[in-house]
GROMACS .gro file of C-alpha atoms in nm:
model
  477
    1MET     CA    1   0.000   0.000   0.000
    2ASP     CA    2   0.121   0.349  -0.084
    3ALA     CA    3   0.233   0.542   0.223
    4ASN     CA    4  -0.034   0.807   0.178
    5LYS     CA    5  -0.309   0.544   0.190
    6HIS     CA    6  -0.238   0.503   0.562
    7ASN     CA    7  -0.402   0.843   0.612
    8PHE     CA    8  -0.747   0.718   0.509
    9THR     CA    9  -1.034   0.592   0.720
   10TYR     CA   10  -1.237   0.414   0.452
   11LYS     CA   11  -1.184   0.217   0.134
   12PHE     CA   12  -1.492   0.191  -0.090
   13GLN     CA   13  -1.517  -0.058  -0.374
   14ILE     CA   14  -1.652   0.089  -0.699
   15MET     CA   15  -1.791  -0.203  -0.898
   16LEU     CA   16  -1.778  -0.162  -1.278
   17ASN     CA   17  -1.973  -0.383  -1.517
   18ASN     CA   18  -1.923  -0.370  -1.893
   19PRO     CA   19  -2.245  -0.476  -2.070
   20ASP     CA   20  -2.187  -0.697  -2.377
   21HIS     CA   21  -1.810  -0.694  -2.308
   22LEU     CA   22  -1.767  -0.387  -2.530
   23PRO     CA   23  -1.433  -0.207  -2.577
   24ARG     CA   24  -1.439   0.109  -2.366
   25LYS     CA   25  -1.203   0.397  -2.438
   26ARG     CA   26  -1.204   0.701  -2.212
   27GLU     CA   27  -1.569   0.645  -2.138
   28PRO     CA   28  -1.728   0.890  -1.893
   29VAL     CA   29  -1.865   0.715  -1.585
   30VAL     CA   30  -2.088   0.878  -1.323
   31THR     CA   31  -2.116   0.683  -0.996
   32LYS     CA   32  -2.376   0.768  -0.731
   33LEU     CA   33  -2.230   0.798  -0.381
   34ASN     CA   34  -2.405   0.773  -0.046
   35PHE     CA   35  -2.209   0.827   0.273
   36SER     CA   36  -2.503   0.843   0.516
   37ASP     CA   37  -2.341   0.581   0.738
   38TYR     CA   38  -1.991   0.731   0.727
   39GLN     CA   39  -1.811   1.052   0.813
   40VAL     CA   40  -1.650   1.136   0.477
   41HIS     CA   41  -1.478   1.473   0.466
   42LYS     CA   42  -1.524   1.665   0.142
   43ASP     CA   43  -1.147   1.715   0.105
   44SER     CA   44  -1.041   1.355   0.157
   45LEU     CA   45  -1.133   1.159  -0.157
   46VAL     CA   46  -0.875   0.981  -0.376
   47LEU     CA   47  -0.959   0.735  -0.656
   48TYR     CA   48  -0.750   0.442  -0.783
   49ASP     CA   49  -0.814   0.228  -1.089
   50ASP     CA   50  -0.784  -0.151  -1.116
   51ALA     CA   51  -0.407  -0.120  -1.180
   52ASP     CA   52  -0.365   0.085  -0.861
   53ASN     CA   53  -0.303   0.410  -1.052
   54GLN     CA   54  -0.441   0.726  -0.898
   55ILE     CA   55  -0.682   0.882  -1.149
   56PRO     CA   56  -0.853   1.220  -1.186
   57PHE     CA   57  -1.215   1.260  -1.081
   58GLN     CA   58  -1.472   1.529  -1.012
   59VAL     CA   59  -1.738   1.531  -0.740
   60ILE     CA   60  -2.073   1.678  -0.847
   61ASP     CA   61  -2.428   1.720  -0.712
   62VAL     CA   62  -2.305   1.724  -0.354
   63ARG     CA   63  -2.542   1.720  -0.060
   64SER     CA   64  -2.344   1.779   0.256
   65GLU     CA   65  -2.372   1.849   0.627
   66GLY     CA   66  -2.096   2.088   0.720
   67ASP     CA   67  -1.771   1.946   0.582
   68TYR     CA   68  -1.912   1.595   0.542
   69ILE     CA   69  -2.059   1.452   0.219
   70ARG     CA   70  -2.391   1.274   0.253
   71GLU     CA   71  -2.472   1.224  -0.116
   72ALA     CA   72  -2.285   1.306  -0.436
   73SER     CA   73  -2.181   1.168  -0.774
   74LEU     CA   74  -1.830   1.085  -0.888
   75VAL     CA   75  -1.728   1.156  -1.251
   76TYR     CA   76  -1.421   0.987  -1.402
   77LEU     CA   77  -1.301   0.828  -1.727
   78VAL     CA   78  -1.258   0.455  -1.779
   79ASP     CA   79  -1.062   0.241  -2.024
   80MET     CA   80  -1.197  -0.112  -1.994
   81GLU     CA   81  -1.176  -0.435  -2.190
   82LYS     CA   82  -1.286  -0.667  -1.908
   83LEU     CA   83  -1.642  -0.771  -1.839
   84VAL     CA   84  -1.615  -0.663  -1.473
   85THR     CA   85  -1.356  -0.484  -1.265
   86SER     CA   86  -1.326  -0.266  -0.954
   87TYR     CA   87  -1.191   0.079  -0.879
   88TRP     CA   88  -1.120   0.192  -0.523
   89LEU     CA   89  -1.222   0.515  -0.356
   90TYR     CA   90  -1.034   0.613  -0.042
   91ALA     CA   91  -1.182   0.861   0.207
   92ALA     CA   92  -1.124   0.992   0.557
   93ASP     CA   93  -1.306   1.180   0.832
   94GLU     CA   94  -1.063   1.470   0.801
   95PRO     CA   95  -0.885   1.647   0.512
   96VAL     CA   96  -0.614   1.446   0.334
   97ALA     CA   97  -0.356   1.618   0.118
   98ALA     CA   98  -0.353   1.470  -0.234
   99GLU     CA   99  -0.207   1.559  -0.574
  100ARG     CA  100  -0.466   1.751  -0.775
  101MET     CA  101  -0.243   1.845  -1.071
  102PHE     CA  102  -0.494   1.812  -1.352
  103ARG     CA  103  -0.576   2.074  -1.611
  104GLY     CA  104  -0.887   1.929  -1.778
  105ILE     CA  105  -1.155   2.130  -1.956
  106GLU     CA  106  -1.055   2.490  -2.021
  107LYS     CA  107  -1.276   2.792  -2.074
  108LEU     CA  108  -1.168   3.004  -2.373
  109ASP     CA  109  -1.271   3.355  -2.472
  110VAL     CA  110  -1.602   3.349  -2.660
  111THR     CA  111  -1.600   3.479  -3.017
  112GLN     CA  112  -1.970   3.557  -3.070
  113ALA     CA  113  -2.170   3.846  -2.925
  114ASP     CA  114  -2.410   3.593  -2.775
  115GLY     CA  115  -2.139   3.344  -2.685
  116PHE     CA  116  -2.202   3.184  -2.346
  117ARG     CA  117  -1.915   2.936  -2.314
  118ARG     CA  118  -1.631   2.844  -2.547
  119LEU     CA  119  -1.473   2.524  -2.420
  120ASP     CA  120  -1.162   2.326  -2.496
  121THR     CA  121  -1.268   1.983  -2.373
  122GLY     CA  122  -0.936   1.826  -2.469
  123TYR     CA  123  -1.119   1.650  -2.753
  124TYR     CA  124  -1.339   1.932  -2.889
  125ILE     CA  125  -1.336   2.306  -2.918
  126LEU     CA  126  -1.697   2.422  -2.913
  127GLU     CA  127  -1.893   2.737  -2.846
  128LEU     CA  128  -2.236   2.745  -2.685
  129CYS     CA  129  -2.445   3.047  -2.777
  130SER     CA  130  -2.760   3.192  -2.622
  131GLY     CA  131  -2.907   3.317  -2.950
  132THR     CA  132  -2.993   3.662  -3.080
  133ALA     CA  133  -3.356   3.606  -3.192
  134ASP     CA  134  -3.283   3.796  -3.513
  135GLY     CA  135  -3.447   3.534  -3.734
  136THR     CA  136  -3.126   3.426  -3.909
  137SER     CA  137  -2.919   3.108  -3.897
  138TYR     CA  138  -2.635   3.320  -3.755
  139GLY     CA  139  -2.838   3.388  -3.441
  140LYS     CA  140  -2.949   3.041  -3.333
  141TRP     CA  141  -2.889   2.921  -2.980
  142GLY     CA  142  -2.702   2.592  -2.932
  143ILE     CA  143  -2.352   2.485  -3.035
  144ARG     CA  144  -2.251   2.726  -3.311
  145TYR     CA  145  -1.885   2.628  -3.334
  146PHE     CA  146  -1.785   2.262  -3.331
  147GLU     CA  147  -1.437   2.126  -3.396
  148ALA     CA  148  -1.269   1.796  -3.317
  149LYS     CA  149  -0.918   1.908  -3.223
  150ALA     CA  150  -0.751   1.617  -3.404
  151GLU     CA  151  -0.924   1.717  -3.729
  152GLY     CA  152  -0.893   2.093  -3.684
  153LYS     CA  153  -1.207   2.168  -3.886
  154ASN     CA  154  -1.514   2.363  -3.778
  155LEU     CA  155  -1.830   2.181  -3.892
  156ILE     CA  156  -2.042   2.498  -3.884
  157LYS     CA  157  -1.903   2.747  -4.135
  158ASP     CA  158  -1.916   3.111  -4.024
  159TYR     CA  159  -2.124   3.020  -3.714
  160SER     CA  160  -2.421   3.000  -3.951
  161ASN     CA  161  -2.620   2.720  -3.790
  162ALA     CA  162  -2.629   2.521  -3.471
  163ILE     CA  163  -2.623   2.178  -3.314
  164GLY     CA  164  -2.898   2.111  -3.065
  165GLY     CA  165  -3.191   2.331  -3.168
  166PHE     CA  166  -3.540   2.191  -3.136
  167TYR     CA  167  -3.813   2.284  -3.377
  168GLY     CA  168  -4.136   2.101  -3.461
  169PRO     CA  169  -4.418   2.119  -3.391
  170PHE     CA  170  -4.332   2.482  -3.323
  171PHE     CA  171  -4.231   2.585  -3.675
  172THR     CA  172  -4.489   2.428  -3.900
  173PRO     CA  173  -4.688   2.668  -4.121
  174LYS     CA  174  -4.985   2.610  -3.891
  175ASN     CA  175  -4.799   2.765  -3.600
  176GLY     CA  176  -4.678   3.058  -3.807
  177LEU     CA  177  -4.317   3.032  -3.689
  178ILE     CA  178  -3.988   2.965  -3.857
  179ASN     CA  179  -3.832   2.793  -3.553
  180PRO     CA  180  -3.749   2.866  -3.189
  181PRO     CA  181  -3.368   2.868  -3.229
  182GLU     CA  182  -3.393   3.162  -3.469
  183HIS     CA  183  -3.654   3.367  -3.287
  184THR     CA  184  -3.573   3.289  -2.925
  185THR     CA  185  -3.294   3.348  -2.681
  186VAL     CA  186  -3.222   3.118  -2.390
  187ASP     CA  187  -3.107   3.182  -2.037
  188CYS     CA  188  -2.783   2.990  -1.982
  189ILE     CA  189  -2.723   2.852  -1.633
  190VAL     CA  190  -2.409   2.683  -1.499
  191GLU     CA  191  -2.497   2.376  -1.291
  192GLU     CA  192  -2.157   2.208  -1.273
  193GLU     CA  193  -1.828   2.328  -1.414
  194GLY     CA  194  -1.501   2.151  -1.346
  195PRO     CA  195  -1.198   1.986  -1.508
  196LEU     CA  196  -1.375   1.661  -1.607
  197TYR     CA  197  -1.739   1.755  -1.640
  198CYS     CA  198  -1.951   2.060  -1.727
  199ARG     CA  199  -2.329   2.079  -1.713
  200TYR     CA  200  -2.532   2.373  -1.839
  201LEU     CA  201  -2.904   2.445  -1.859
  202PHE     CA  202  -3.065   2.634  -2.146
  203LYS     CA  203  -3.405   2.770  -2.046
  204GLY     CA  204  -3.639   2.942  -2.286
  205THR     CA  205  -3.994   3.007  -2.399
  206VAL     CA  206  -4.123   2.909  -2.742
  207PRO     CA  207  -4.249   3.225  -2.918
  208ASP     CA  208  -4.624   3.224  -2.971
  209GLY     CA  209  -4.752   3.151  -3.318
  210LEU     CA  210  -5.097   3.088  -3.462
  211ASP     CA  211  -5.162   2.752  -3.294
  212GLU     CA  212  -5.342   2.810  -2.963
  213ASN     CA  213  -5.230   2.465  -2.843
  214LEU     CA  214  -4.863   2.570  -2.851
  215LYS     CA  215  -4.875   2.908  -2.681
  216GLY     CA  216  -4.674   2.986  -2.370
  217LYS     CA  217  -4.467   2.666  -2.377
  218LYS     CA  218  -4.136   2.663  -2.193
  219PHE     CA  219  -3.839   2.434  -2.238
  220THR     CA  220  -3.516   2.331  -2.069
  221ILE     CA  221  -3.221   2.165  -2.237
  222THR     CA  222  -2.950   2.008  -2.022
  223TRP     CA  223  -2.605   1.993  -2.185
  224GLU     CA  224  -2.325   1.770  -2.052
  225PHE     CA  225  -1.962   1.774  -2.166
  226PHE     CA  226  -1.674   1.554  -2.054
  227TYR     CA  227  -1.297   1.592  -2.074
  228GLY     CA  228  -1.093   1.411  -2.340
  229THR     CA  229  -1.374   1.202  -2.485
  230PRO     CA  230  -1.592   1.224  -2.799
  231TRP     CA  231  -1.909   1.187  -2.591
  232PHE     CA  232  -2.143   1.473  -2.512
  233ARG     CA  233  -2.512   1.455  -2.434
  234ARG     CA  234  -2.827   1.665  -2.392
  235LYS     CA  235  -3.176   1.613  -2.258
  236TYR     CA  236  -3.489   1.794  -2.378
  237ASP     CA  237  -3.771   1.882  -2.139
  238VAL     CA  238  -4.070   2.075  -2.276
  239ASP     CA  239  -4.402   2.170  -2.121
  240ASP     CA  240  -4.676   1.919  -2.205
  241PHE     CA  241  -4.863   1.990  -2.527
  242SER     CA  242  -5.102   1.828  -2.773
  243THR     CA  243  -5.169   1.947  -3.127
  244THR     CA  244  -5.175   1.820  -3.485
  245VAL     CA  245  -4.915   1.837  -3.761
  246ASP     CA  246  -5.012   1.738  -4.112
  247GLY     CA  247  -5.352   1.650  -3.965
  248ILE     CA  248  -5.188   1.384  -3.744
  249PRO     CA  249  -5.191   1.412  -3.362
  250VAL     CA  250  -4.868   1.510  -3.189
  251VAL     CA  251  -4.846   1.471  -2.811
  252ASN     CA  252  -4.519   1.564  -2.642
  253LYS     CA  253  -4.296   1.493  -2.941
  254ILE     CA  254  -4.042   1.735  -3.084
  255THR     CA  255  -3.802   1.775  -3.373
  256VAL     CA  256  -3.439   1.814  -3.269
  257GLY     CA  257  -3.216   1.940  -3.548
  258ASP     CA  258  -2.839   1.915  -3.561
  259GLU     CA  259  -2.737   2.128  -3.858
  260PHE     CA  260  -2.400   2.172  -4.025
  261GLU     CA  261  -2.270   2.417  -4.284
  262SER     CA  262  -1.966   2.385  -4.509
  263GLY     CA  263  -2.042   2.619  -4.800
  264LYS     CA  264  -2.162   2.561  -5.153
  265GLY     CA  265  -2.017   2.261  -5.333
  266ASP     CA  266  -1.914   2.087  -5.013
  267ARG     CA  267  -2.070   1.865  -4.747
  268VAL     CA  268  -1.957   1.784  -4.394
  269PHE     CA  269  -2.114   1.438  -4.437
  270THR     CA  270  -2.165   1.234  -4.753
  271SER     CA  271  -2.382   0.943  -4.639
  272PHE     CA  272  -2.618   0.821  -4.366
  273ALA     CA  273  -2.661   0.488  -4.188
  274SER     CA  274  -2.893   0.334  -3.931
  275TYR     CA  275  -2.776   0.055  -3.700
  276GLY     CA  276  -2.805  -0.281  -3.876
  277GLY     CA  277  -2.913  -0.124  -4.205
  278THR     CA  278  -3.135   0.164  -4.310
  279TYR     CA  279  -3.503   0.142  -4.398
  280TYR     CA  280  -3.603   0.469  -4.561
  281ARG     CA  281  -3.815   0.661  -4.806
  282LYS     CA  282  -3.639   0.903  -5.037
  283GLY     CA  283  -3.727   1.248  -5.162
  284ASP     CA  284  -3.911   1.531  -4.988
  285LEU     CA  285  -4.244   1.595  -5.159
  286TYR     CA  286  -4.332   1.854  -4.896
  287ALA     CA  287  -4.029   2.061  -4.993
  288ASN     CA  288  -4.160   2.070  -5.348
  289ILE     CA  289  -4.500   2.196  -5.234
  290LEU     CA  290  -4.339   2.467  -5.023
  291SER     CA  291  -4.099   2.557  -5.301
  292GLU     CA  292  -4.385   2.600  -5.547
  293GLY     CA  293  -4.556   2.836  -5.303
  294VAL     CA  294  -4.240   3.037  -5.260
  295HIS     CA  295  -4.182   3.068  -5.636
  296GLU     CA  296  -4.542   3.175  -5.686
  297LEU     CA  297  -4.499   3.444  -5.423
  298LEU     CA  298  -4.178   3.569  -5.581
  299GLU     CA  299  -4.332   3.587  -5.928
  300HIS     CA  300  -4.573   3.849  -5.799
  301ALA     CA  301  -4.339   4.014  -5.550
  302ASP     CA  302  -4.291   4.330  -5.750
  303GLU     CA  303  -4.667   4.387  -5.769
  304GLN     CA  304  -4.712   4.370  -5.393
  305ASN     CA  305  -4.487   4.663  -5.307
  306SER     CA  306  -4.388   4.499  -4.978
  307PRO     CA  307  -4.040   4.573  -4.839
  308ASN     CA  308  -4.046   4.243  -4.646
  309ILE     CA  309  -4.123   4.041  -4.958
  310LYS     CA  310  -3.853   4.227  -5.150
  311ALA     CA  311  -3.597   4.164  -4.875
  312TYR     CA  312  -3.699   3.799  -4.868
  313LYS     CA  313  -3.659   3.770  -5.246
  314ASP     CA  314  -3.317   3.937  -5.233
  315SER     CA  315  -3.200   3.701  -4.957
  316ILE     CA  316  -3.290   3.390  -5.157
  317GLY     CA  317  -3.139   3.469  -5.493
  318ASP     CA  318  -3.222   3.278  -5.809
  319ASP     CA  319  -3.271   2.928  -5.667
  320ILE     CA  320  -3.424   2.852  -5.330
  321ASN     CA  321  -3.274   2.501  -5.339
  322LYS     CA  322  -2.928   2.654  -5.309
  323VAL     CA  323  -2.999   2.812  -4.972
  324SER     CA  324  -3.081   2.673  -4.629
  325TRP     CA  325  -3.410   2.497  -4.563
  326ASP     CA  326  -3.486   2.777  -4.317
  327TYR     CA  327  -3.569   3.007  -4.608
  328PHE     CA  328  -3.866   2.789  -4.698
  329TRP     CA  329  -4.012   2.856  -4.354
  330ARG     CA  330  -3.945   3.226  -4.342
  331LEU     CA  331  -4.242   3.278  -4.573
  332PHE     CA  332  -4.474   3.135  -4.307
  333CYS     CA  333  -4.322   3.309  -4.009
  334ILE     CA  334  -4.558   3.550  -3.836
  335LYS     CA  335  -4.260   3.724  -3.677
  336GLU     CA  336  -4.101   3.792  -4.015
  337GLY     CA  337  -4.417   3.967  -4.135
  338ILE     CA  338  -4.375   3.857  -4.497
  339LEU     CA  339  -4.731   3.728  -4.495
  340THR     CA  340  -5.014   3.826  -4.264
  341ALA     CA  341  -5.169   3.574  -4.026
  342GLU     CA  342  -5.470   3.542  -4.258
  343GLU     CA  343  -5.247   3.484  -4.561
  344ILE     CA  344  -5.057   3.215  -4.371
  345LYS     CA  345  -5.384   3.045  -4.274
  346HIS     CA  346  -5.496   3.056  -4.638
  347HIS     CA  347  -5.176   2.880  -4.751
  348ILE     CA  348  -5.218   2.621  -4.475
  349SER     CA  349  -5.565   2.534  -4.603
  350THR     CA  350  -5.409   2.409  -4.928
  351ILE     CA  351  -5.064   2.292  -4.815
  352ILE     CA  352  -5.169   2.054  -4.539
  353PRO     CA  353  -5.430   1.851  -4.734
  354GLU     CA  354  -5.210   1.835  -5.044
  355SER     CA  355  -4.894   1.735  -4.857
  356HIS     CA  356  -5.083   1.468  -4.662
  357ARG     CA  357  -5.229   1.327  -4.983
  358GLN     CA  358  -4.895   1.318  -5.167
  359VAL     CA  359  -4.699   1.164  -4.880
  360HIS     CA  360  -4.941   0.936  -4.695
  361GLU     CA  361  -5.201   0.845  -4.958
  362SER     CA  362  -4.978   0.783  -5.259
  363ARG     CA  363  -4.758   0.497  -5.379
  364ARG     CA  364  -4.463   0.659  -5.206
  365ASN     CA  365  -4.605   0.565  -4.864
  366GLY     CA  366  -4.536   0.200  -4.939
  367ASN     CA  367  -4.213   0.259  -5.129
  368VAL     CA  368  -3.975   0.174  -4.845
  369LEU     CA  369  -3.616   0.103  -4.945
  370PHE     CA  370  -3.344  -0.081  -4.753
  371GLY     CA  371  -2.970  -0.020  -4.760
  372ASP     CA  372  -2.720  -0.240  -4.580
  373GLN     CA  373  -2.450   0.015  -4.668
  374PRO     CA  374  -2.449   0.390  -4.593
  375VAL     CA  375  -2.699   0.575  -4.812
  376ASP     CA  376  -2.588   0.848  -5.057
  377VAL     CA  377  -2.830   1.118  -4.942
  378ASN     CA  378  -2.722   1.384  -5.192
  379GLY     CA  379  -2.816   1.144  -5.472
  380ALA     CA  380  -3.178   1.125  -5.354
  381PRO     CA  381  -3.448   1.362  -5.482
  382GLU     CA  382  -3.435   1.692  -5.291
  383GLN     CA  383  -3.115   1.551  -5.136
  384THR     CA  384  -3.334   1.412  -4.859
  385ILE     CA  385  -3.422   1.074  -4.710
  386PHE     CA  386  -3.657   0.978  -4.427
  387PRO     CA  387  -3.511   0.680  -4.234
  388MET     CA  388  -3.751   0.478  -4.024
  389SER     CA  389  -3.758   0.356  -3.664
  390ALA     CA  390  -3.407   0.378  -3.519
  391ASN     CA  391  -3.227   0.501  -3.211
  392LYS     CA  392  -2.866   0.452  -3.329
  393THR     CA  393  -2.771   0.647  -3.640
  394ALA     CA  394  -2.468   0.804  -3.806
  395GLU     CA  395  -2.376   1.055  -4.073
  396LEU     CA  396  -2.042   0.976  -4.234
  397ASN     CA  397  -1.781   1.141  -4.451
  398GLU     CA  398  -1.647   0.873  -4.681
  399ALA     CA  399  -1.338   1.079  -4.774
  400THR     CA  400  -1.215   1.167  -4.425
  401GLY     CA  401  -1.339   0.867  -4.230
  402TYR     CA  402  -1.506   1.092  -3.974
  403ALA     CA  403  -1.856   1.013  -3.850
  404MET     CA  404  -2.112   1.175  -3.621
  405VAL     CA  405  -2.289   0.908  -3.417
  406TRP     CA  406  -2.618   0.957  -3.232
  407TYR     CA  407  -2.791   0.740  -2.976
  408THR     CA  408  -3.136   0.851  -2.858
  409SER     CA  409  -3.281   0.714  -2.534
  410ASN     CA  410  -3.613   0.663  -2.715
  411VAL     CA  411  -3.666   0.513  -3.058
  412VAL     CA  412  -3.739   0.778  -3.322
  413ALA     CA  413  -4.009   0.658  -3.564
  414ARG     CA  414  -3.881   0.869  -3.855
  415TYR     CA  415  -3.588   1.099  -3.927
  416GLN     CA  416  -3.525   1.365  -4.188
  417ILE     CA  417  -3.170   1.358  -4.324
  418VAL     CA  418  -3.050   1.622  -4.570
  419GLN     CA  419  -2.703   1.639  -4.728
  420ARG     CA  420  -2.719   1.911  -4.991
  421ASN     CA  421  -2.414   1.976  -5.204
  422ASP     CA  422  -2.570   2.283  -5.368
  423SER     CA  423  -2.573   2.479  -5.043
  424GLY     CA  424  -2.342   2.277  -4.817
  425TRP     CA  425  -2.624   2.235  -4.565
  426VAL     CA  426  -2.649   1.906  -4.376
  427ASN     CA  427  -2.928   1.819  -4.134
  428TRP     CA  428  -3.002   1.540  -3.884
  429GLY     CA  429  -3.362   1.588  -3.772
  430THR     CA  430  -3.595   1.378  -3.557
  431ASN     CA  431  -3.898   1.433  -3.777
  432GLY     CA  432  -4.074   1.251  -4.055
  433GLU     CA  433  -4.231   1.381  -4.372
  434ASN     CA  434  -4.431   1.703  -4.356
  435GLU     CA  435  -4.238   1.810  -4.043
  436HIS     CA  436  -4.411   1.562  -3.813
  437PRO     CA  437  -4.205   1.551  -3.487
  438GLU     CA  438  -4.097   1.207  -3.362
  439LEU     CA  439  -3.867   1.245  -3.059
  440PRO     CA  440  -4.052   1.210  -2.724
  441THR     CA  441  -3.987   1.499  -2.489
  442GLY     CA  442  -3.768   1.402  -2.195
  443SER     CA  443  -3.534   1.212  -2.427
  444THR     CA  444  -3.157   1.216  -2.388
  445ILE     CA  445  -2.934   1.226  -2.697
  446TYR     CA  446  -2.577   1.097  -2.681
  447THR     CA  447  -2.349   1.220  -2.958
  448ALA     CA  448  -1.990   1.139  -3.057
  449TYR     CA  449  -1.778   1.259  -3.350
  450GLY     CA  450  -1.454   1.101  -3.465
  451GLN     CA  451  -1.278   0.841  -3.679
  452PHE     CA  452  -1.425   0.527  -3.529
  453ASP     CA  453  -1.317   0.176  -3.625
  454ASN     CA  454  -1.684   0.080  -3.615
  455TRP     CA  455  -1.948   0.345  -3.556
  456GLU     CA  456  -2.203   0.083  -3.448
  457VAL     CA  457  -1.978  -0.027  -3.160
  458GLN     CA  458  -1.950   0.338  -3.055
  459ALA     CA  459  -2.331   0.358  -3.058
  460ASP     CA  460  -2.356   0.039  -2.852
  461THR     CA  461  -2.136   0.184  -2.580
  462MET     CA  462  -2.352   0.496  -2.564
  463GLU     CA  463  -2.665   0.284  -2.541
  464LYS     CA  464  -2.518   0.053  -2.273
  465ASN     CA  465  -2.301   0.266  -2.049
  466ILE     CA  466  -2.059   0.109  -1.804
  467ASP     CA  467  -2.269   0.027  -1.499
  468SER     CA  468  -2.109   0.145  -1.176
  469LYS     CA  469  -2.204   0.105  -0.811
  470GLN     CA  470  -2.055   0.199  -0.478
  471GLY     CA  471  -1.985  -0.112  -0.271
  472LEU     CA  472  -1.935  -0.169   0.099
  473ALA     CA  473  -1.668   0.021   0.286
  474THR     CA  474  -1.362  -0.136   0.442
  475ILE     CA  475  -1.275   0.044   0.767
  476LEU     CA  476  -0.900   0.110   0.757
  477LYS     CA  477  -0.858   0.261   1.103
   0.00000   0.00000   0.00000
């Protein structure tokens, strides 16, 4: 035993179980601690791995009485090939001097006016923004700068989009909104911030649109980041709601959109895959219906003598398909004022029945394809596919070998995946055709980006985390 271990009162076993015997590399582990039956001083903890190496950790969510911990959680990173192993937590009833030389996550200077935190996690450099509510893709809240340090490439060109925004059912034409990330700001709250683990809350209110069922709804998004690992995760909590989208009921389901920008003629990702193979429909008929409406509006723009319509036309250019999907929705946004509420309602009366008929009552509804290899999304009509029923998915770049992997704690019935070379816009969205949301509120999304030997194994580890439990204490003195 190391000499300094003689200073401790207790030795707690931390039991680690590795479901499915998966290879674990720098996996974040959070272990619940309860010291109700012990006198554990807050400045006495030291953690050793199964090779008796002292390892860094962070104590979070502490409930204490004076200087003594009653409940807390322990965050640390684990490399593990075994099916089971044990770590050892030493503690004492008085302070114990221990080496704490560990740099960990660093806070950098933010670059955006609405920048909340710019972090160097050791693996990523990323910037969380609170949003500007200016109605543009440059003002969305969420992660607006995202770079894997080993690659050295920002996946969101010019901060013009965001990872983590949630949308439907709050930006369908019926609600008269474009989307909350572009017309809302969030309050950013630090819950935990340390060398191994940071947790932030984004709290906001969805701006009211035309749908009475969706007015006054509040939301909270919990972001978690870990040091030196590709994992990060977020959880979406939204006030209860019930409405319809495309004439179909929606109860407590949302669209989360992770969006990437790389500029015209380029794509961050070149294909998409679901775990075990991809069942999907291809082409976005709804986009065509919206596009036709936009072109019809623009044809008569000069006659209408509206500065908002003129500004909208100027922002699009010659071809709406060469700009972000957001421009389709700007037409129907009550806050943009391009159309009046009555004009929006008039368009809805034709768009919703026609889109439902084309998507759900046509041959396309039964035209489900299957790919056992990653799907070339840009080669599909409208550069869009709608994968079905999955909770482990990936977007891949065949040239670089990098992949973004998602695991959702609930199965998503349909996704919308866009990889558009014309504009450089790439989207991972938890919605089906006609913007029908499919992710249950309260869901947690794990995400990892990197060059993985097998992205499906990475997804498996996110689905089945290392299970950890505090064992009985050995009294040392």
